[in-house]
Amino acid sequence: MKYGVVAFPSKKLQDLANSYRKRYDPHYEQITPHMTLKDAFEADDNQIKEISDEIAKIAKRHRPFKLHASRVSSFSPLTNTLFFKVDPSPEILAIHKDLHSDPFGKETKYTYVPHITIAQKMSDSEHADVFGQLKMAGINHEEIIDRIHLLYQLEDGSWTVFDTFRLTGDEQ
Amino acid sequence: MKYGVVAFPSKKLQDLANSYRKRYDPHYEQITPHMTLKDAFEADDNQIKEISDEIAKIAKRHRPFKLHASRVSSFSPLTNTLFFKVDPSPEILAIHKDLHSDPFGKETKYTYVPHITIAQKMSDSEHADVFGQLKMAGINHEEIIDRIHLLYQLEDGSWTVFDTFRLTGDEQ
């Protein structure tokens, strides 16, 4: 089964992201707006208890963090994906690092770019057009994220929350 | 903001429910398959902390319960809704009762019918046709539910998990 770890922003930021996703993101139906902290990974039923326990430990080591969505950006030319860029604060990078250290395997080979996807899988011309519009609209939103979620994916591609972990910082 | 409390069944049961929902449930995109424990209710940001704390207390009073989906049934003639009927065990009814006692207000005036919706908002003729088919297919599935979730609804009707509560029975 595929699992992943995300933070869901506030209703306000999710509603804004969905106003774009509804039109421009074919994954709109599969999950509500989110910032991925750990990409989809395979685990079986036996492993997930251990993984869940490990994420619980990580959550206890980190305090709630500020999420600052500061501008609309694009992964082009890699992919035609538009997103709210989230400032890569030391706090966010530290959680990401813990979620990619043992026992989760080594660091990823890509630089982590915290973001909330708002559009993807567009043609080059649609991407250029929509990027122009959304850059103009812009984004500048700050909020506090105090929890992260472990999700699993259903056969139809949609995601269900398996567990929620409060960022308490109790065991720093 | 609208909140609700649900239990998500296992991936296996969700995948089965979605194979029907994909065709017959217009709410398919808004939430993954679930058994509602407390219908949508209004609460503001100030109240939700208290509500969440109360649900946490309730979760500690109840142990994991058996979910037995025993047959395909319909709410017709009330509504043309088809669902996996979940046997109303004393354990499920007890959690439901706690979620409808103070401070959540009084008991609902309707009898609680635990279920997982698989089709709704169909015409009378479609309902009769699909009900016939799904009754034949039937359902007989048992599993253990060890957690419940508090969700909130976005403007587009989709639901995001706010928190997850393990049914521990630690404080019975």
Tab-separated table of C-alpha atoms in Angstrom:
chain	number	residue	atom	x	y	z
A	1	MET	CA	0.000	0.000	0.000
A	2	LYS	CA	1.210	3.535	-0.680
A	3	TYR	CA	1.646	5.968	2.183
A	4	GLY	CA	2.637	9.620	2.373
A	5	VAL	CA	3.034	12.403	4.944
A	6	VAL	CA	1.493	15.856	4.498
A	7	ALA	CA	0.458	19.005	6.322
A	8	PHE	CA	-2.978	20.390	5.528
A	9	PRO	CA	-3.105	24.195	5.654
A	10	SER	CA	-6.051	26.086	7.153
A	11	LYS	CA	-9.477	26.084	5.534
A	12	LYS	CA	-8.802	29.611	4.264
A	13	LEU	CA	-5.657	28.628	2.370
A	14	GLN	CA	-7.187	25.340	1.191
A	15	ASP	CA	-10.240	27.170	-0.182
A	16	LEU	CA	-7.979	29.562	-2.088
A	17	ALA	CA	-5.857	26.710	-3.473
A	18	ASN	CA	-8.996	24.801	-4.484
A	19	SER	CA	-10.354	27.790	-6.391
A	20	TYR	CA	-7.402	27.192	-8.769
A	21	ARG	CA	-7.136	23.412	-8.438
A	22	LYS	CA	-10.766	22.919	-9.402
A	23	ARG	CA	-9.883	24.161	-12.874
A	24	TYR	CA	-6.213	23.335	-13.259
A	25	ASP	CA	-5.336	20.255	-11.191
A	26	PRO	CA	-6.548	16.807	-12.273
A	27	HIS	CA	-5.637	15.542	-8.769
A	28	TYR	CA	-8.176	17.941	-7.304
A	29	GLU	CA	-10.553	15.098	-6.416
A	30	GLN	CA	-7.974	12.817	-4.856
A	31	ILE	CA	-6.794	14.879	-1.913
A	32	THR	CA	-7.487	18.291	-0.411
A	33	PRO	CA	-4.772	20.989	-0.727
A	34	HIS	CA	-1.637	20.030	1.146
A	35	MET	CA	2.092	20.494	1.580
A	36	THR	CA	3.826	17.159	1.048
A	37	LEU	CA	6.459	16.362	3.672
A	38	LYS	CA	7.173	12.839	2.459
A	39	ASP	CA	6.314	11.614	-1.030
A	40	ALA	CA	4.334	8.434	-1.635
A	41	PHE	CA	6.244	5.357	-0.450
A	42	GLU	CA	5.396	1.653	-0.340
A	43	ALA	CA	4.849	-0.116	2.975
A	44	ASP	CA	2.896	-3.179	3.980
A	45	ASP	CA	0.506	-3.637	6.882
A	46	ASN	CA	3.241	-5.026	9.107
A	47	GLN	CA	5.574	-2.109	8.556
A	48	ILE	CA	3.039	0.649	8.971
A	49	LYS	CA	2.750	0.303	12.737
A	50	GLU	CA	6.503	0.859	13.072
A	51	ILE	CA	6.467	3.722	10.562
A	52	SER	CA	3.572	5.351	12.370
A	53	ASP	CA	5.393	5.051	15.697
A	54	GLU	CA	8.476	6.628	14.144
A	55	ILE	CA	6.492	9.582	12.780
A	56	ALA	CA	4.938	10.011	16.223
A	57	LYS	CA	8.458	10.305	17.654
A	58	ILE	CA	9.440	12.840	14.992
A	59	ALA	CA	6.323	14.915	15.720
A	60	LYS	CA	7.331	15.056	19.373
A	61	ARG	CA	10.728	16.437	18.426
A	62	HIS	CA	9.348	19.372	16.404
A	63	ARG	CA	7.293	22.381	17.421
A	64	PRO	CA	4.441	23.913	15.389
A	65	PHE	CA	5.957	25.832	12.476
A	66	LYS	CA	5.126	28.907	10.463
A	67	LEU	CA	3.961	28.225	6.921
A	68	HIS	CA	4.566	31.285	4.743
A	69	ALA	CA	3.158	30.937	1.235
A	70	SER	CA	5.044	33.790	-0.415
A	71	ARG	CA	4.524	33.540	-4.177
A	72	VAL	CA	3.152	31.541	-7.094
A	73	SER	CA	5.912	29.554	-8.747
A	74	SER	CA	6.411	26.778	-11.323
A	75	PHE	CA	8.422	23.572	-11.639
A	76	SER	CA	8.714	24.225	-15.381
A	77	PRO	CA	10.623	23.085	-17.425
A	78	LEU	CA	10.759	19.931	-15.247
A	79	THR	CA	6.952	19.680	-15.123
A	80	ASN	CA	4.165	22.143	-15.873
A	81	THR	CA	3.195	22.360	-12.212
A	82	LEU	CA	2.208	25.603	-10.515
A	83	PHE	CA	2.288	25.974	-6.755
A	84	PHE	CA	2.218	28.293	-3.802
A	85	LYS	CA	5.872	28.404	-2.831
A	86	VAL	CA	6.294	27.893	0.911
A	87	ASP	CA	9.393	29.534	2.344
A	88	PRO	CA	11.827	26.710	3.206
A	89	SER	CA	12.274	27.622	6.862
A	90	PRO	CA	14.792	25.697	8.981
A	91	GLU	CA	11.817	24.232	10.896
A	92	ILE	CA	10.168	22.772	7.785
A	93	LEU	CA	13.455	21.476	6.398
A	94	ALA	CA	14.240	19.826	9.742
A	95	ILE	CA	10.939	17.891	9.750
A	96	HIS	CA	11.494	16.879	6.130
A	97	LYS	CA	15.010	15.713	6.960
A	98	ASP	CA	13.793	13.571	9.867
A	99	LEU	CA	11.176	11.983	7.599
A	100	HIS	CA	13.969	11.010	5.184
A	101	SER	CA	16.509	9.708	7.707
A	102	ASP	CA	16.751	6.177	9.104
A	103	PRO	CA	14.567	4.135	9.361
A	104	PHE	CA	12.993	5.839	6.327
A	105	GLY	CA	16.067	5.419	4.143
A	106	LYS	CA	18.525	8.029	3.042
A	107	GLU	CA	17.995	11.635	2.026
A	108	THR	CA	16.304	12.166	-1.307
A	109	LYS	CA	18.568	13.191	-4.150
A	110	TYR	CA	16.391	16.180	-4.961
A	111	THR	CA	16.381	19.456	-3.099
A	112	TYR	CA	13.132	19.707	-1.133
A	113	VAL	CA	10.961	22.598	-2.299
A	114	PRO	CA	8.082	23.035	0.171
A	115	HIS	CA	4.958	23.890	-1.814
A	116	ILE	CA	1.203	23.589	-2.195
A	117	THR	CA	0.298	22.473	-5.722
A	118	ILE	CA	-2.455	24.506	-7.392
A	119	ALA	CA	-2.171	23.394	-11.041
A	120	GLN	CA	-0.501	20.530	-12.911
A	121	LYS	CA	-0.426	18.412	-16.065
A	122	MET	CA	-1.144	21.406	-18.276
A	123	SER	CA	0.013	21.832	-21.857
A	124	ASP	CA	2.909	24.240	-22.407
A	125	SER	CA	0.624	26.975	-23.687
A	126	GLU	CA	-1.941	26.557	-20.900
A	127	HIS	CA	0.882	26.553	-18.357
A	128	ALA	CA	2.286	29.815	-19.712
A	129	ASP	CA	-1.161	31.408	-19.759
A	130	VAL	CA	-2.254	30.289	-16.284
A	131	PHE	CA	1.160	31.007	-14.747
A	132	GLY	CA	0.905	34.569	-16.034
A	133	GLN	CA	-2.529	35.014	-14.463
A	134	LEU	CA	-1.699	33.439	-11.126
A	135	LYS	CA	1.597	35.293	-10.767
A	136	MET	CA	-0.413	38.488	-11.074
A	137	ALA	CA	-2.910	37.319	-8.443
A	138	GLY	CA	0.009	36.318	-6.208
A	139	ILE	CA	-0.071	34.954	-2.677
A	140	ASN	CA	1.223	36.181	0.652
A	141	HIS	CA	-0.192	34.162	3.516
A	142	GLU	CA	1.187	33.099	6.871
A	143	GLU	CA	-0.184	30.599	9.323
A	144	ILE	CA	0.902	28.133	11.974
A	145	ILE	CA	0.872	24.390	11.251
A	146	ASP	CA	0.609	22.357	14.445
A	147	ARG	CA	0.040	18.829	13.094
A	148	ILE	CA	1.024	16.469	10.279
A	149	HIS	CA	-0.839	13.482	8.835
A	150	LEU	CA	0.088	10.008	7.613
A	151	LEU	CA	-2.127	9.043	4.651
A	152	TYR	CA	-2.625	5.966	2.502
A	153	GLN	CA	-3.771	5.765	-1.079
A	154	LEU	CA	-6.828	3.886	-2.320
A	155	GLU	CA	-6.973	2.058	-5.647
A	156	ASP	CA	-8.721	4.988	-7.322
A	157	GLY	CA	-5.835	7.311	-6.393
A	158	SER	CA	-7.600	9.135	-3.542
A	159	TRP	CA	-5.964	9.491	-0.120
A	160	THR	CA	-7.342	8.637	3.329
A	161	VAL	CA	-5.851	9.875	6.587
A	162	PHE	CA	-4.444	7.025	8.658
A	163	ASP	CA	-3.180	9.068	11.583
A	164	THR	CA	-2.611	12.603	12.838
A	165	PHE	CA	0.424	13.732	14.812
A	166	ARG	CA	0.626	16.924	16.848
A	167	LEU	CA	3.895	18.801	16.619
A	168	THR	CA	4.514	19.235	20.324
A	169	GLY	CA	8.265	19.712	20.594
A	170	ASP	CA	7.987	17.881	23.922
A	171	GLU	CA	11.053	15.745	23.262
A	172	GLN	CA	13.448	18.079	21.545
B	1	MET	CA	-17.134	26.011	9.714
B	2	LYS	CA	-18.742	22.590	9.396
B	3	TYR	CA	-17.281	19.642	11.260
B	4	GLY	CA	-18.128	15.952	11.404
B	5	VAL	CA	-16.866	12.725	12.980
B	6	VAL	CA	-16.306	9.544	10.964
B	7	ALA	CA	-14.549	6.196	10.968
B	8	PHE	CA	-12.703	5.242	7.785
B	9	PRO	CA	-12.806	1.500	7.091
B	10	SER	CA	-9.790	-0.406	5.778
B	11	LYS	CA	-8.402	0.154	2.297
B	12	LYS	CA	-10.022	-3.122	1.201
B	13	LEU	CA	-13.524	-2.048	2.208
B	14	GLN	CA	-12.990	1.501	0.934
B	15	ASP	CA	-11.856	0.196	-2.459
B	16	LEU	CA	-14.966	-1.965	-2.690
B	17	ALA	CA	-17.242	0.928	-1.691
B	18	ASN	CA	-15.518	3.217	-4.204
B	19	SER	CA	-16.068	0.741	-7.033
B	20	TYR	CA	-19.771	1.540	-6.574
B	21	ARG	CA	-19.457	5.167	-5.453
B	22	LYS	CA	-17.456	6.092	-8.533
B	23	ARG	CA	-20.568	5.462	-10.614
B	24	TYR	CA	-23.434	6.060	-8.218
B	25	ASP	CA	-22.433	8.627	-5.583
B	26	PRO	CA	-22.056	12.316	-6.529
B	27	HIS	CA	-20.224	12.825	-3.198
B	28	TYR	CA	-17.551	10.402	-4.351
B	29	GLU	CA	-15.008	13.195	-4.835
B	30	GLN	CA	-15.614	14.957	-1.551
B	31	ILE	CA	-14.619	12.297	0.953
B	32	THR	CA	-13.331	8.733	0.902
B	33	PRO	CA	-15.711	5.947	2.045
B	34	HIS	CA	-16.629	6.309	5.695
B	35	MET	CA	-19.075	5.483	8.456
B	36	THR	CA	-20.459	8.722	9.893
B	37	LEU	CA	-20.510	8.828	13.684
B	38	LYS	CA	-21.602	12.450	13.978
B	39	ASP	CA	-23.281	14.355	11.157
B	40	ALA	CA	-22.014	17.735	9.964
B	41	PHE	CA	-22.362	20.392	12.668
B	42	GLU	CA	-21.388	24.051	12.862
B	43	ALA	CA	-18.601	25.220	15.151
B	44	ASP	CA	-16.242	28.174	15.092
B	45	ASP	CA	-12.506	28.237	15.597
B	46	ASN	CA	-12.854	28.999	19.303
B	47	GLN	CA	-15.143	26.059	19.956
B	48	ILE	CA	-13.233	23.477	17.996
B	49	LYS	CA	-10.409	23.133	20.517
B	50	GLU	CA	-12.943	22.261	23.206
B	51	ILE	CA	-14.848	19.926	20.891
B	52	SER	CA	-11.638	18.208	19.881
B	53	ASP	CA	-10.651	17.751	23.536
B	54	GLU	CA	-14.067	16.263	24.255
B	55	ILE	CA	-13.780	13.779	21.389
B	56	ALA	CA	-10.332	12.834	22.667
B	57	LYS	CA	-11.934	12.022	26.036
B	58	ILE	CA	-14.646	9.960	24.363
B	59	ALA	CA	-12.052	8.025	22.354
B	60	LYS	CA	-10.287	7.134	25.579
B	61	ARG	CA	-13.504	5.691	26.999
B	62	HIS	CA	-14.103	3.294	24.085
B	63	ARG	CA	-12.138	0.300	22.832
B	64	PRO	CA	-11.572	-0.594	19.170
B	65	PHE	CA	-14.808	-2.047	17.803
B	66	LYS	CA	-15.805	-4.637	15.223
B	67	LEU	CA	-17.345	-3.220	12.063
B	68	HIS	CA	-19.505	-5.865	10.388
B	69	ALA	CA	-20.874	-4.779	7.013
B	70	SER	CA	-23.567	-7.396	6.616
B	71	ARG	CA	-25.742	-6.421	3.654
B	72	VAL	CA	-26.614	-3.822	1.034
B	73	SER	CA	-29.595	-1.786	2.124
B	74	SER	CA	-31.523	1.378	1.156
B	75	PHE	CA	-32.955	4.424	2.917
B	76	SER	CA	-35.780	4.452	0.356
B	77	PRO	CA	-38.467	5.802	0.437
B	78	LEU	CA	-36.845	8.486	2.649
B	79	THR	CA	-33.985	8.995	0.188
B	80	ASN	CA	-32.660	6.935	-2.719
B	81	THR	CA	-29.478	6.124	-0.854
B	82	LEU	CA	-27.831	2.703	-0.931
B	83	PHE	CA	-25.344	1.644	1.699
B	84	PHE	CA	-23.440	-1.174	3.309
B	85	LYS	CA	-25.417	-1.740	6.475
B	86	VAL	CA	-23.128	-1.955	9.489
B	87	ASP	CA	-24.515	-4.056	12.325
B	88	PRO	CA	-25.489	-1.643	15.123
B	89	SER	CA	-23.369	-3.230	17.828
B	90	PRO	CA	-23.599	-1.930	21.405
B	91	GLU	CA	-20.025	-0.617	21.003
B	92	ILE	CA	-20.848	1.506	17.941
B	93	LEU	CA	-24.090	2.778	19.461
B	94	ALA	CA	-22.251	3.725	22.643
B	95	ILE	CA	-19.707	5.871	20.755
B	96	HIS	CA	-22.505	7.484	18.774
B	97	LYS	CA	-24.400	8.208	21.987
B	98	ASP	CA	-21.371	9.867	23.602
B	99	LEU	CA	-20.911	12.038	20.500
B	100	HIS	CA	-24.509	13.229	20.898
B	101	SER	CA	-24.521	13.841	24.653
B	102	ASP	CA	-23.459	17.015	26.476
B	103	PRO	CA	-21.559	19.141	25.514
B	104	PHE	CA	-22.641	18.157	21.990
B	105	GLY	CA	-26.327	18.735	22.644
B	106	LYS	CA	-29.064	16.200	23.083
B	107	GLU	CA	-29.666	12.907	21.318
B	108	THR	CA	-30.746	13.134	17.697
B	109	LYS	CA	-34.416	12.507	17.055
B	110	TYR	CA	-33.610	9.866	14.436
B	111	THR	CA	-32.568	6.312	15.147
B	112	TYR	CA	-28.894	5.934	14.253
B	113	VAL	CA	-28.326	3.474	11.417
B	114	PRO	CA	-24.585	2.810	11.101
B	115	HIS	CA	-23.726	2.569	7.402
B	116	ILE	CA	-21.247	3.215	4.618
B	117	THR	CA	-22.927	5.028	1.720
B	118	ILE	CA	-22.221	3.553	-1.720
B	119	ALA	CA	-24.862	5.294	-3.886
B	120	GLN	CA	-27.141	8.315	-3.539
B	121	LYS	CA	-29.196	10.974	-5.312
B	122	MET	CA	-30.403	8.502	-7.923
B	123	SER	CA	-33.721	8.649	-9.743
B	124	ASP	CA	-36.352	6.170	-8.580
B	125	SER	CA	-35.806	3.903	-11.555
B	126	GLU	CA	-31.996	3.993	-11.284
B	127	HIS	CA	-32.301	3.309	-7.546
B	128	ALA	CA	-34.493	0.264	-8.140
B	129	ASP	CA	-32.143	-1.040	-10.828
B	130	VAL	CA	-28.887	-0.496	-8.918
B	131	PHE	CA	-30.365	-1.751	-5.630
B	132	GLY	CA	-31.334	-4.976	-7.390
B	133	GLN	CA	-27.797	-5.447	-8.702
B	134	LEU	CA	-25.996	-4.567	-5.477
B	135	LYS	CA	-28.273	-6.708	-3.310
B	136	MET	CA	-27.279	-9.632	-5.510
B	137	ALA	CA	-23.580	-8.788	-5.144
B	138	GLY	CA	-24.093	-8.437	-1.395
B	139	ILE	CA	-21.499	-7.740	1.307
B	140	ASN	CA	-20.232	-9.647	4.311
B	141	HIS	CA	-17.111	-8.102	5.718
B	142	GLU	CA	-15.735	-7.783	9.228
B	143	GLU	CA	-12.873	-5.674	10.475
B	144	ILE	CA	-11.663	-3.830	13.543
B	145	ILE	CA	-11.867	-0.033	13.715
B	146	ASP	CA	-9.337	1.393	16.151
B	147	ARG	CA	-9.588	5.129	15.465
B	148	ILE	CA	-12.054	7.900	14.606
B	149	HIS	CA	-11.475	11.227	12.854
B	150	LEU	CA	-12.720	14.793	13.274
B	151	LEU	CA	-13.075	16.452	9.852
B	152	TYR	CA	-13.944	19.906	8.559
B	153	GLN	CA	-15.554	20.852	5.296
B	154	LEU	CA	-14.056	23.160	2.670
B	155	GLU	CA	-16.106	25.582	0.563
B	156	ASP	CA	-16.207	23.130	-2.348
B	157	GLY	CA	-17.820	20.476	-0.142
B	158	SER	CA	-14.727	18.301	0.316
B	159	TRP	CA	-13.591	17.196	3.774
B	160	THR	CA	-10.163	17.481	5.421
B	161	VAL	CA	-9.107	15.557	8.509
B	162	PHE	CA	-8.489	17.864	11.463
B	163	ASP	CA	-7.558	15.226	14.007
B	164	THR	CA	-7.375	11.497	14.616
B	165	PHE	CA	-8.301	9.791	17.883
B	166	ARG	CA	-7.285	6.274	18.868
B	167	LEU	CA	-9.953	4.224	20.593
B	168	THR	CA	-7.904	3.067	23.550
B	169	GLY	CA	-10.475	2.271	26.213
B	170	ASP	CA	-7.851	3.458	28.706
B	171	GLU	CA	-10.364	5.428	30.741
B	172	GLN	CA	-13.465	3.275	30.732
